[in-house]
Coordinates of C-alpha atoms in Angstrom, one line a residue:
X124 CA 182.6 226.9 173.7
X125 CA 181.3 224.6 176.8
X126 CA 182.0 221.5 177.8
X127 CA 179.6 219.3 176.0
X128 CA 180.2 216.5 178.6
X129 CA 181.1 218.0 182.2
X130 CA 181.1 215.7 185.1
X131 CA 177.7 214.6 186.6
X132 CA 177.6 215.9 190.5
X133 CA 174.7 215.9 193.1
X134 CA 171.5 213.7 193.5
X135 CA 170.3 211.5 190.8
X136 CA 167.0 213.5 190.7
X137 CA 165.4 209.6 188.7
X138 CA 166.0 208.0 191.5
X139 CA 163.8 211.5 193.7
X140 CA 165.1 214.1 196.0
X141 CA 163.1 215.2 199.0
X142 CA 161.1 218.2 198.5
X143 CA 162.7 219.5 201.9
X144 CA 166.5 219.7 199.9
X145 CA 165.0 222.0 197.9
X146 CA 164.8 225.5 199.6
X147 CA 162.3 227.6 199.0
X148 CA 162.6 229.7 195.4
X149 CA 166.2 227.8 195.8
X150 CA 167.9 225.6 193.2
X151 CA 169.4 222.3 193.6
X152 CA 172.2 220.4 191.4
X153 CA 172.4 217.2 190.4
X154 CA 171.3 215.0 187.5
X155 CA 168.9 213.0 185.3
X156 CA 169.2 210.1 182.8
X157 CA 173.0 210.9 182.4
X158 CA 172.9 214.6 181.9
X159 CA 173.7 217.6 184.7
X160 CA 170.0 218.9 185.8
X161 CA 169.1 222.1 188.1
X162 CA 165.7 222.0 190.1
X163 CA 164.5 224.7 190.9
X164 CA 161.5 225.9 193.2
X165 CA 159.1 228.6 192.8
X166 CA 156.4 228.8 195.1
X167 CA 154.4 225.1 195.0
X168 CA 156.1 224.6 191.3
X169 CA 159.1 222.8 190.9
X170 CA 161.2 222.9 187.8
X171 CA 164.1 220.9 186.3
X172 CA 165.8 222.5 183.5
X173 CA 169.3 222.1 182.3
X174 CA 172.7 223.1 184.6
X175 CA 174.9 225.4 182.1
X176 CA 174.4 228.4 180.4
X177 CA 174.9 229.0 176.7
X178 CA 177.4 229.5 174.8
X179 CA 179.9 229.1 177.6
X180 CA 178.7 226.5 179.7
X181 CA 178.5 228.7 182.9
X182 CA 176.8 227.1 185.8
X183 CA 173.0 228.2 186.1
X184 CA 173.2 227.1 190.1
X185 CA 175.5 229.7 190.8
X186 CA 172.6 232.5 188.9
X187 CA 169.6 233.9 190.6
X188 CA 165.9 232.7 190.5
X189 CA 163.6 235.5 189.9
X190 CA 160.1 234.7 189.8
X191 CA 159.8 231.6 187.2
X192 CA 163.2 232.3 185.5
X193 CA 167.1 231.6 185.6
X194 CA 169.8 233.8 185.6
X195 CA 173.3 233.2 184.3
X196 CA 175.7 234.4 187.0
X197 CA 178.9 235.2 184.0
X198 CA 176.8 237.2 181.3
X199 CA 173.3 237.5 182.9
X200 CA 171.4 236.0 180.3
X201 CA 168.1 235.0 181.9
X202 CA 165.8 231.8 181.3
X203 CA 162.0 230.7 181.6
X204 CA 162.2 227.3 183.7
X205 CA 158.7 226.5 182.1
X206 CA 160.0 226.2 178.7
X207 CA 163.9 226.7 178.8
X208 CA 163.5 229.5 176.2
X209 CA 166.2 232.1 175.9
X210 CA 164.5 235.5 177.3
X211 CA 167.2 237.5 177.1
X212 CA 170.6 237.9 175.3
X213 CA 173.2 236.7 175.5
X214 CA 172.5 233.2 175.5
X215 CA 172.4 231.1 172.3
X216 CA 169.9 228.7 172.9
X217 CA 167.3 227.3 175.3
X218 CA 168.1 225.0 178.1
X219 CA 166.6 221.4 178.0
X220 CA 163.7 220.8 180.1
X221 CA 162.6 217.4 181.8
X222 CA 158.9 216.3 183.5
X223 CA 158.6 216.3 187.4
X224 CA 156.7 214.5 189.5
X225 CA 156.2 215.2 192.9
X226 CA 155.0 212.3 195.2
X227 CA 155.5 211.2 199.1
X228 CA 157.5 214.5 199.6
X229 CA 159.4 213.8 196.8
X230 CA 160.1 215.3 193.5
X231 CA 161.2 212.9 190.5
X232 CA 162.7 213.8 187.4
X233 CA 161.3 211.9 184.3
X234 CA 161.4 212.2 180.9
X235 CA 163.1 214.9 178.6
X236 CA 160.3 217.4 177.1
X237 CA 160.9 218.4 173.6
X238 CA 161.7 221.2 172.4
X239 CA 159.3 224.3 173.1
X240 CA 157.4 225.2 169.3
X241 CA 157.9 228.5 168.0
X242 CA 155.0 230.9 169.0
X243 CA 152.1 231.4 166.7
X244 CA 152.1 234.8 165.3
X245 CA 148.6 235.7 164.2
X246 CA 147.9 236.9 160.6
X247 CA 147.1 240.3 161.2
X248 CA 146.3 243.9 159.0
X249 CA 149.7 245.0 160.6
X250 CA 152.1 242.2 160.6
X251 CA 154.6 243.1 158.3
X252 CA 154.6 241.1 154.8
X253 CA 158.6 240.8 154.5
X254 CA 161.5 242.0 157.1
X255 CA 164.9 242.9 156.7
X256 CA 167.6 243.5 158.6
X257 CA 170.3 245.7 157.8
X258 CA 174.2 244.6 160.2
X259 CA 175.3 241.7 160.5
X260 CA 176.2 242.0 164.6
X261 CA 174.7 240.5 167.8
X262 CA 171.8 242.8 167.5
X263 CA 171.1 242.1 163.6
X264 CA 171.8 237.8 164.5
X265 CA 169.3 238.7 168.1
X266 CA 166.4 239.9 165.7
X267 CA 166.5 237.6 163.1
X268 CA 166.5 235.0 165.7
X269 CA 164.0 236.1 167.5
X270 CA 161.6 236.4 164.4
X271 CA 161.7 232.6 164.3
X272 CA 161.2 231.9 167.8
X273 CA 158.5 234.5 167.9
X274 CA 156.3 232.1 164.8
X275 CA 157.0 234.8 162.1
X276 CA 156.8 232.9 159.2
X277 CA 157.2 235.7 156.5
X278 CA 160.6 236.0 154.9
X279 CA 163.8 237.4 157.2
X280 CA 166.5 238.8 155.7
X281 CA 169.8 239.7 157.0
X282 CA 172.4 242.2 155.2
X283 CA 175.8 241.8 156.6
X284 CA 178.7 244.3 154.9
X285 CA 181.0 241.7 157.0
X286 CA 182.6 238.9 155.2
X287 CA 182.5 236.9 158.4
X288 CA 179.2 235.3 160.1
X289 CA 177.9 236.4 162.8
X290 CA 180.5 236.4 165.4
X291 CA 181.3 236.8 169.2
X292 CA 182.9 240.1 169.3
X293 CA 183.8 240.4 172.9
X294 CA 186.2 237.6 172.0
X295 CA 188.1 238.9 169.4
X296 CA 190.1 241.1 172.0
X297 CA 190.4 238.4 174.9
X298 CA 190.6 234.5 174.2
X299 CA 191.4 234.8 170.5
X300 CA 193.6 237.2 170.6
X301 CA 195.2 235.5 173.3
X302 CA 195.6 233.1 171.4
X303 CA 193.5 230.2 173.8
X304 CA 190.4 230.5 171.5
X305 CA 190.5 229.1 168.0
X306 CA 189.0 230.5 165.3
X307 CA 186.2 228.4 164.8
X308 CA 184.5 229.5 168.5
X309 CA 184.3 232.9 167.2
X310 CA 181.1 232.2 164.8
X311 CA 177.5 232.8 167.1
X312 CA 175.8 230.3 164.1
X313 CA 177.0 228.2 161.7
X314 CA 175.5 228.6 157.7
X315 CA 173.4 225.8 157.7
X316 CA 171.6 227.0 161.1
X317 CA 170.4 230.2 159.1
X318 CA 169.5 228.1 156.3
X319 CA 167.3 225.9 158.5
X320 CA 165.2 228.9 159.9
X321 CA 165.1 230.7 156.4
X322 CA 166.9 233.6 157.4
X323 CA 168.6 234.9 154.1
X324 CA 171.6 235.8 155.1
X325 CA 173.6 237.9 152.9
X326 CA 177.5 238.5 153.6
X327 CA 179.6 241.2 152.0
X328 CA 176.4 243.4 151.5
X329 CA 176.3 246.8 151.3
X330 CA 173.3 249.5 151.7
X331 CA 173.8 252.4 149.7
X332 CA 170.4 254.2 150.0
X333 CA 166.7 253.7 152.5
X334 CA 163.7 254.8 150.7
X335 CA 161.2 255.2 153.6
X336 CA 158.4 256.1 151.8
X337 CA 158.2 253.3 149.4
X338 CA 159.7 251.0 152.3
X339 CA 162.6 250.2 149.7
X340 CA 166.5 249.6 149.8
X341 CA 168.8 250.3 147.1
X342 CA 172.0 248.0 147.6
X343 CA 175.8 249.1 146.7
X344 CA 175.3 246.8 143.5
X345 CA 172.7 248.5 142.7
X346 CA 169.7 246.0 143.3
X347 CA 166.8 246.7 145.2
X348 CA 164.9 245.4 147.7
X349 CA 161.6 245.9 149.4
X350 CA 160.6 245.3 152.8
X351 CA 157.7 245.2 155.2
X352 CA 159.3 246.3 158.5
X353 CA 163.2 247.1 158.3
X354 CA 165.7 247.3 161.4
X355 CA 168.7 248.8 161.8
X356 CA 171.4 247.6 163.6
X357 CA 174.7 249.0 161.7
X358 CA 176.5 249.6 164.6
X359 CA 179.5 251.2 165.4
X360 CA 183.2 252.1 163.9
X361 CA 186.4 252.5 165.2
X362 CA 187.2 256.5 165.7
X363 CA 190.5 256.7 162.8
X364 CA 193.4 258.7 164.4
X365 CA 193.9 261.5 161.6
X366 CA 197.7 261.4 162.3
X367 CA 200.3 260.6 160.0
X368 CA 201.1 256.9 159.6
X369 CA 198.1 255.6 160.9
X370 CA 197.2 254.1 157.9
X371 CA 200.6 251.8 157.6
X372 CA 200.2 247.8 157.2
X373 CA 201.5 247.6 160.9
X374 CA 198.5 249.7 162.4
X375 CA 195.5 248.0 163.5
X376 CA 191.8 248.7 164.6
X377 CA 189.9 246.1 166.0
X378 CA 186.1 245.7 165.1
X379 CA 185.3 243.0 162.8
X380 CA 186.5 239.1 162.8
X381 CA 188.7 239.7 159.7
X382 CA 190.0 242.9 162.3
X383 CA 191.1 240.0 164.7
X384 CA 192.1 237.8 162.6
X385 CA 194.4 240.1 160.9
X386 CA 196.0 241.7 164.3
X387 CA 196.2 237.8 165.8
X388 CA 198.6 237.1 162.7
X389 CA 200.5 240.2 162.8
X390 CA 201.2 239.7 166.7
X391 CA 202.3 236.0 165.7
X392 CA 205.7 237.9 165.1
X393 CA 205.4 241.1 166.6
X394 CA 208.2 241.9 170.0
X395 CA 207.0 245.5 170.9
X396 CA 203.1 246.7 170.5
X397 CA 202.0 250.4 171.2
X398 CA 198.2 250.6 172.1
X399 CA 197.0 253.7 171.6
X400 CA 193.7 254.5 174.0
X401 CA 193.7 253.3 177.4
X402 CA 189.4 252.2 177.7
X403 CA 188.5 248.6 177.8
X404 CA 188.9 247.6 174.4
X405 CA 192.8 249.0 174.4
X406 CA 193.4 247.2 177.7
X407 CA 191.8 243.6 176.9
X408 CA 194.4 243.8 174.1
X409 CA 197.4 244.6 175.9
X410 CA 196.3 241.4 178.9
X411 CA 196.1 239.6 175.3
X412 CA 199.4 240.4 174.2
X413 CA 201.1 240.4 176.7
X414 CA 199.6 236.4 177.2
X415 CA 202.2 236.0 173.6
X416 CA 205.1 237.4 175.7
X417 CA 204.8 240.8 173.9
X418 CA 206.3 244.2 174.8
X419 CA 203.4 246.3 175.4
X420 CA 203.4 250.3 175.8
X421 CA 199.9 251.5 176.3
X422 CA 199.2 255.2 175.5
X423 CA 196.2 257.4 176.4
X424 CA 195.3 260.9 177.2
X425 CA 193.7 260.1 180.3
X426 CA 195.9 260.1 183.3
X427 CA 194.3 257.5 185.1
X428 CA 192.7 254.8 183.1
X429 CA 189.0 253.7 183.1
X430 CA 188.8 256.8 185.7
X431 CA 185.4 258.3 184.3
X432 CA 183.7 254.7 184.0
X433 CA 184.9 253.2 187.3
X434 CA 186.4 256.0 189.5
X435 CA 190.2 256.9 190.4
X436 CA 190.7 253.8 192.4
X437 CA 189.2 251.2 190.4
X438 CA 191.5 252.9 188.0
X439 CA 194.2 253.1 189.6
X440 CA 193.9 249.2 190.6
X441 CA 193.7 248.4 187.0
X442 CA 197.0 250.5 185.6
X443 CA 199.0 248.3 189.1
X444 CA 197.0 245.6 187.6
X445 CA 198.5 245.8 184.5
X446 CA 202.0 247.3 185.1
X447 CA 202.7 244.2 187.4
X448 CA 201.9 242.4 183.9
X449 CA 205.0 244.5 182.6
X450 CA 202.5 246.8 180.8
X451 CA 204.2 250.6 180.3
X452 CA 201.9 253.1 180.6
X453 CA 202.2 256.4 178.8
X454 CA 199.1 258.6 180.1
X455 CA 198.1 262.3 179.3
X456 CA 199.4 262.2 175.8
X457 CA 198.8 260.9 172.6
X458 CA 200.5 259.8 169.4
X459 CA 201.4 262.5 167.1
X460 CA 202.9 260.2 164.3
X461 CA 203.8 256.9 163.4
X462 CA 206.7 255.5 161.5
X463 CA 207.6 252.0 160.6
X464 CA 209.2 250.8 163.1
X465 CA 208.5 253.8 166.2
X466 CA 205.3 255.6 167.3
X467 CA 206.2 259.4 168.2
X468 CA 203.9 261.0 171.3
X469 CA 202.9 264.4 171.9
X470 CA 204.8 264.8 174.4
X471 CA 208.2 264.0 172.2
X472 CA 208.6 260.5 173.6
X473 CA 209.0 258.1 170.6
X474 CA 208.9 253.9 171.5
X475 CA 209.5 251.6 169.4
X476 CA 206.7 249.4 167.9
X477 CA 206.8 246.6 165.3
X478 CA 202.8 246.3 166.2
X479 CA 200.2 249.5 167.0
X480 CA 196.9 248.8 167.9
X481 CA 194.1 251.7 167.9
X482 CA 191.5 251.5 170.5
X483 CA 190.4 255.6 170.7
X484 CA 186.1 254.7 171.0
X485 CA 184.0 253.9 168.3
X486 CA 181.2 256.3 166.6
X487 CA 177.5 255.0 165.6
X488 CA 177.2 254.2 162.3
X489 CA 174.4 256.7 161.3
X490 CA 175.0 257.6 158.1
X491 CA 172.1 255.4 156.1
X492 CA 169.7 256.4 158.9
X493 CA 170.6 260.3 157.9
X494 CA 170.2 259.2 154.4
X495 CA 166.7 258.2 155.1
X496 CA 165.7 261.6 156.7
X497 CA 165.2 259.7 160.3
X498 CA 166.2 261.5 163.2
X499 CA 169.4 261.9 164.7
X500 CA 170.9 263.3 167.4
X501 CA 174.8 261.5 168.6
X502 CA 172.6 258.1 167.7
X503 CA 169.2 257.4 166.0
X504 CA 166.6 258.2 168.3
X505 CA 164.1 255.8 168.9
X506 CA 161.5 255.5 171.1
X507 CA 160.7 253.3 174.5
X508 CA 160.0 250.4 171.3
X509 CA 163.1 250.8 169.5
X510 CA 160.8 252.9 166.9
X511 CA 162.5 255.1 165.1
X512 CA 160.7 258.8 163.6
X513 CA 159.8 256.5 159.8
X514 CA 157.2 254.0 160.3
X515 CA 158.2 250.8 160.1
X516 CA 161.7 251.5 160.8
X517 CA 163.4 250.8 163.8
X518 CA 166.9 250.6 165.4
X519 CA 168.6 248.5 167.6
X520 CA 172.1 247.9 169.2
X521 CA 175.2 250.8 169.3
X522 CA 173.8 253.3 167.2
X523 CA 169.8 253.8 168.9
X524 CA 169.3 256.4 171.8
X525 CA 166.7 255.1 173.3
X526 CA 165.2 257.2 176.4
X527 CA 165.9 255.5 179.7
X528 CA 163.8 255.0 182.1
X529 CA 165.7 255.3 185.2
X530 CA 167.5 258.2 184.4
X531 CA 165.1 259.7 182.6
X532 CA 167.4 261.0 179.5
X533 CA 168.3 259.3 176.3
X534 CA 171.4 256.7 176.7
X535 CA 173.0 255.1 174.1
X536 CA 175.1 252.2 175.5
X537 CA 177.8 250.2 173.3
X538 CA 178.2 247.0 174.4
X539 CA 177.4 243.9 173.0
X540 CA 174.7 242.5 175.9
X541 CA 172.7 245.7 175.5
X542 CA 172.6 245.4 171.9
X543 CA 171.7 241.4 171.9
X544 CA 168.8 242.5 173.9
X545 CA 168.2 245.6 171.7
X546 CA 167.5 242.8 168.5
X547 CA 165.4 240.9 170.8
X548 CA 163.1 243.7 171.9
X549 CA 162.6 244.9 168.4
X550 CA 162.0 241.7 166.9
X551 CA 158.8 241.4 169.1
X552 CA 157.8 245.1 168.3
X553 CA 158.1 244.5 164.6
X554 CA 155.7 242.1 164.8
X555 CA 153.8 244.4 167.0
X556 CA 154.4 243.0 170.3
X557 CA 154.7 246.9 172.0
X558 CA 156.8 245.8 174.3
X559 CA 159.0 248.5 176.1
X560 CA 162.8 248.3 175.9
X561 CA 163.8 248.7 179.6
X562 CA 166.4 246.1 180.5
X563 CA 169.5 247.2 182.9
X564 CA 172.7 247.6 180.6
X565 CA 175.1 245.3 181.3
X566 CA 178.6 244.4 180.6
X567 CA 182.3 243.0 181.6
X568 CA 185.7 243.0 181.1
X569 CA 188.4 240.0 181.4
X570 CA 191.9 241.4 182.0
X571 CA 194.9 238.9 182.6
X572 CA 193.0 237.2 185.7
X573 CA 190.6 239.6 187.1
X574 CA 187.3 239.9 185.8
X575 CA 184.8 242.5 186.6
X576 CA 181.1 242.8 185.8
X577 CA 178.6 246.4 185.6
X578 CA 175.1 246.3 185.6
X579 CA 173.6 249.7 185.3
X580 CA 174.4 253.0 183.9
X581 CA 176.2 255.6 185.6
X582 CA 177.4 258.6 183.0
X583 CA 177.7 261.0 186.1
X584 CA 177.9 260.2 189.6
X585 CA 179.6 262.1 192.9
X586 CA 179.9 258.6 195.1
X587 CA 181.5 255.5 194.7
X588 CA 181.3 253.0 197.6
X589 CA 183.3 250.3 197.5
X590 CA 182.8 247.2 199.7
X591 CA 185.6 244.6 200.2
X592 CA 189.1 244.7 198.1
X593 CA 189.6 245.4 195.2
X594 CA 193.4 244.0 195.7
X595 CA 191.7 241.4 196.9
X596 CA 190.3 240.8 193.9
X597 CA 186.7 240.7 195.6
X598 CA 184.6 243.5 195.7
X599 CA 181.3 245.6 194.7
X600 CA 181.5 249.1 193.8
X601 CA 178.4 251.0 194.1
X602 CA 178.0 254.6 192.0
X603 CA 175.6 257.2 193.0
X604 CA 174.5 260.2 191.9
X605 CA 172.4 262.6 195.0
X606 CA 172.2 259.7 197.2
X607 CA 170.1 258.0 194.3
X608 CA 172.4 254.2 193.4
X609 CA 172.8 254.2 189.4
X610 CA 175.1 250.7 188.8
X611 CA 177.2 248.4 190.3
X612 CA 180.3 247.0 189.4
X613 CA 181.4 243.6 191.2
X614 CA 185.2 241.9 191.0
X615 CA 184.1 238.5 191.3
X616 CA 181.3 238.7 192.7
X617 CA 178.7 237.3 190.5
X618 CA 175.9 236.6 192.6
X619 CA 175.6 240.2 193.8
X620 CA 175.8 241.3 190.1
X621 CA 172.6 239.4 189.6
X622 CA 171.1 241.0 192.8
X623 CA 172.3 244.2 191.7
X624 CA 170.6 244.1 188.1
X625 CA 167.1 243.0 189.7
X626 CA 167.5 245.8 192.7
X627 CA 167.8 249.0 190.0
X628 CA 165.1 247.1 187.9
X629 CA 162.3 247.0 190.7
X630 CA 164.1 251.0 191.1
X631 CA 163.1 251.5 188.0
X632 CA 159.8 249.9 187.7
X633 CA 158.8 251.8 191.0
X634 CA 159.5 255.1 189.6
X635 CA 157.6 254.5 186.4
X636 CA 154.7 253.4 188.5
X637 CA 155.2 256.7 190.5
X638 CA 155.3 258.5 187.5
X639 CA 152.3 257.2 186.1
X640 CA 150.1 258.4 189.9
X641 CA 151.5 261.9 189.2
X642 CA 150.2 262.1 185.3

């Protein structure tokens, strides 16, 4: 997905770079023994870890230093410069790290360290004997993952019902089906990488029943198996439009690879495409299709798209965005039926469509955690550790509502960064870690040539600032709700994402300090 070999620039930090070009907590670009190196300063320390993020190859000079990590400026995955290790999703991998020296006001890159070893997990009364994880998405892949990095050494077993590995979803409605990503980027690991951490992963697996008490599943083949600690991370599914025709070989939803893969062959050939559902799922596919020179009509019963996620002008700039594209928009109805070759609105209006694409939102996939008797409420409720209501149990990714501690109700956040981080989390509580799932949601969209970033979570808010142009394709907008900032959303503007995202953490971490005083 990156360039494996992008051109060296900057220093040669072998030959030494004075301390002075390094700023204080500042980064500096260059390169060591004939790969592309970032140092990076914090405090006295200085650092030298590698230049591009995972899987991407997005330039770590261009993130944020925050205390003794590194911050991806394209997907805010974050990095500890002591040890390269991925701290948060949705990196891949850790970054390389080399040996410094510093000496007459100098600092000299050495030798390559080796790879960081796994954590030691110590054998204790509570570690679990055996874990399994049940969805094969970026939360299920996170944990089981994480396990391994972590030092658990007990078996790890993930059930996928997908055919498919583990896969980057996000792509499946921009570069693939665009038709600029090939088929083989879409896969997060290959086979033999599960195989060499002994993760048992098992495709086209089904759960049909949790037994909580005995810490047993029963599997659609009927086999069993017994677990330890067990995590959930079934995720989400499309919402089905209970109209007639939606269920015609030309109608597609988009969730899984074989989902993409199927809708990328069928718009091989298709001239005129109806979307149905005007959020951000519905428009990365029409910016997709219409990349393959393909009529697109997009229909949704908002009248201004995006409006309740990014406010009337943000929306507004997106439907121009889009209609200068030669996107049609349809907007306050919805399809009523659809026929072979035509889909019929509400409103009477029929267009034609060889292609129809669904995008109407997604539902959590709750119905083996209602099974098992654990609580539910528009998600599985968890608690501050991903813990569910059955011991042992736990959640993770688009189906937990976990309570949030900046806006002090239960959230329950869709997108695939969130649930990465979701898997990570859990992973270290399962093996008793207690750590508190608190991390800023996070997440972007890529439409034709305008990308925009949103760190935070902002379900109601009365303000929306915006600074710059949004037609100038550079801009933050800022949502608040009673004064009080709740997320950010930046049009090329990555660095102030990154200071965004750390800003409403240290909000949140002062308020759950306050809190603590007043109990």
């Amino acid at each position: 997905m990156s360039d494996e070999n992008p051109p060296l620039e900057g220093p040669d930090f072998g030959a030494g770079v004075a301390l002075a070009d390094i700023a204080g907590n500042g980064m500096l670009l260059g390169h060591a023994q004939g790969e592309a190196v970032l140092l990076a300063r914090h405090g006295s320390e200085i650092f030298a870890v590698g230049a591009t993020c995972t899987p991407y190859g997005a330039p770590l000079c261009d993130g944020l230093l925050v205390g003794d990590t590194v911050r991806c400026p394209w997907h805010h995955a974050a990095f500890s410069l002591r040890t390269g290790e991925v701290l948060r999703a949705p990196a891949l991998g850790p970054i390389a790290c080399w040996r410094v020296e510093q000496r007459g006001g100098k600092a000299y890159v050495t030798s390559k360290q080796a790879d960081a070893p796994a954590r030691a997990v110590a054998a204790t009364p509570g570690q679990p004997e055996s874990i399994v994880i049940i969805g094969g998405g970026t939360a299920g892949e996170a944990a089981a993952i994480t396990l391994r990095r972590e030092g658990y050494r007990g078996p790890v077993t993930l059930l996928s019902a997908d055919a498919a590995l583990p896969c980057d979803r996000p792509n499946l409605s921009k570069n693939f089906l665009a038709g600029t990503a090939p088929a083989e980027w879409l896969a997060l690991r290959s086979p033999e990488f599960f195989a060499e951490h002994h993760i048992e992963l098992r495709l086209n697996t089904r759960v049909a029943r949790i037994d909580t008490a005995k810490r047993q599943l029963q599997l659609a083949d009927g086999s069993m198996l017994t677990y330890g600690a067990l995590l959930l991370a079934t995720g989400a599914e499309p919402v089905r439009l209970p109209i007639p025709g939606a269920d015609l070989p030309h109608v597609h939803y988009l969730r899984t690879q074989a989902d993409g893969e199927a809708l990328a062959r069928h718009a091989q050939d298709a001239r005129r495409v109806v979307v149905i559902g005007a959020s951000f799922i519905g428009l990365e596919v029409a910016a997709s299709l219409r990349s393959r020179n393909v009529q697109v009509h997009v229909v949704g019963l908002e009248t201004c798209p995006m409006e309740k996620i990014l406010g009337t002008q943000a929306g507004n700039f997106i439907r121009r965005l889009h209609e200068q594209h030669d996107v049609a928009f349809h907007l306050g109805t919805s399809a009523s039926h659809i026929a072979a070759h035509e889909v019929t609105l509400q409103n009477g209006e029929r267009l034609p469509a060889d292609l129809v694409v669904i995008g109407v939102g997604v539902r959590p996939a709750t119905a083996l955690a209602e099974q098992a008797g654990l609580a539910v409420e528009r998600g599985v409720l968890v608690d501050e550790y991903l813990q569910t209501s059955a011991a042992g149990v736990f959640a993770a990714g688009d189906i937990a509502s976990w309570p949030d501690r900046q806006g002090g109700e239960r959230i329950r956040v869709e997108h695939w960064v969130v649930a990465g981080r979701q898997g990570q989390t859990a992973a270290r509580n399962m093996l008793g870690r207690r750590e508190r799932y608190d991390a800023v949601p996070f997440f972007w969209t890529e439409q034709y040539d305008f990308a925009l970033a949103y760190v935070g979570h902002a379900k109601d808010w009365d303000q929306v600032d915006i600074d710059g142009s949004l037609d100038a394709r550079d801009c933050t907008l800022t949502y608040r709700r009673g004064g009080r900032k709740l997320a950010v959303a930046v049009v090329h503007r990555d660095l102030e994402g990154l200071r965004a995202e750390v800003e409403l953490e240290r909000a949140r971490d002062a308020d759950a300090g306050a809190a603590r005083t007043v109990s």
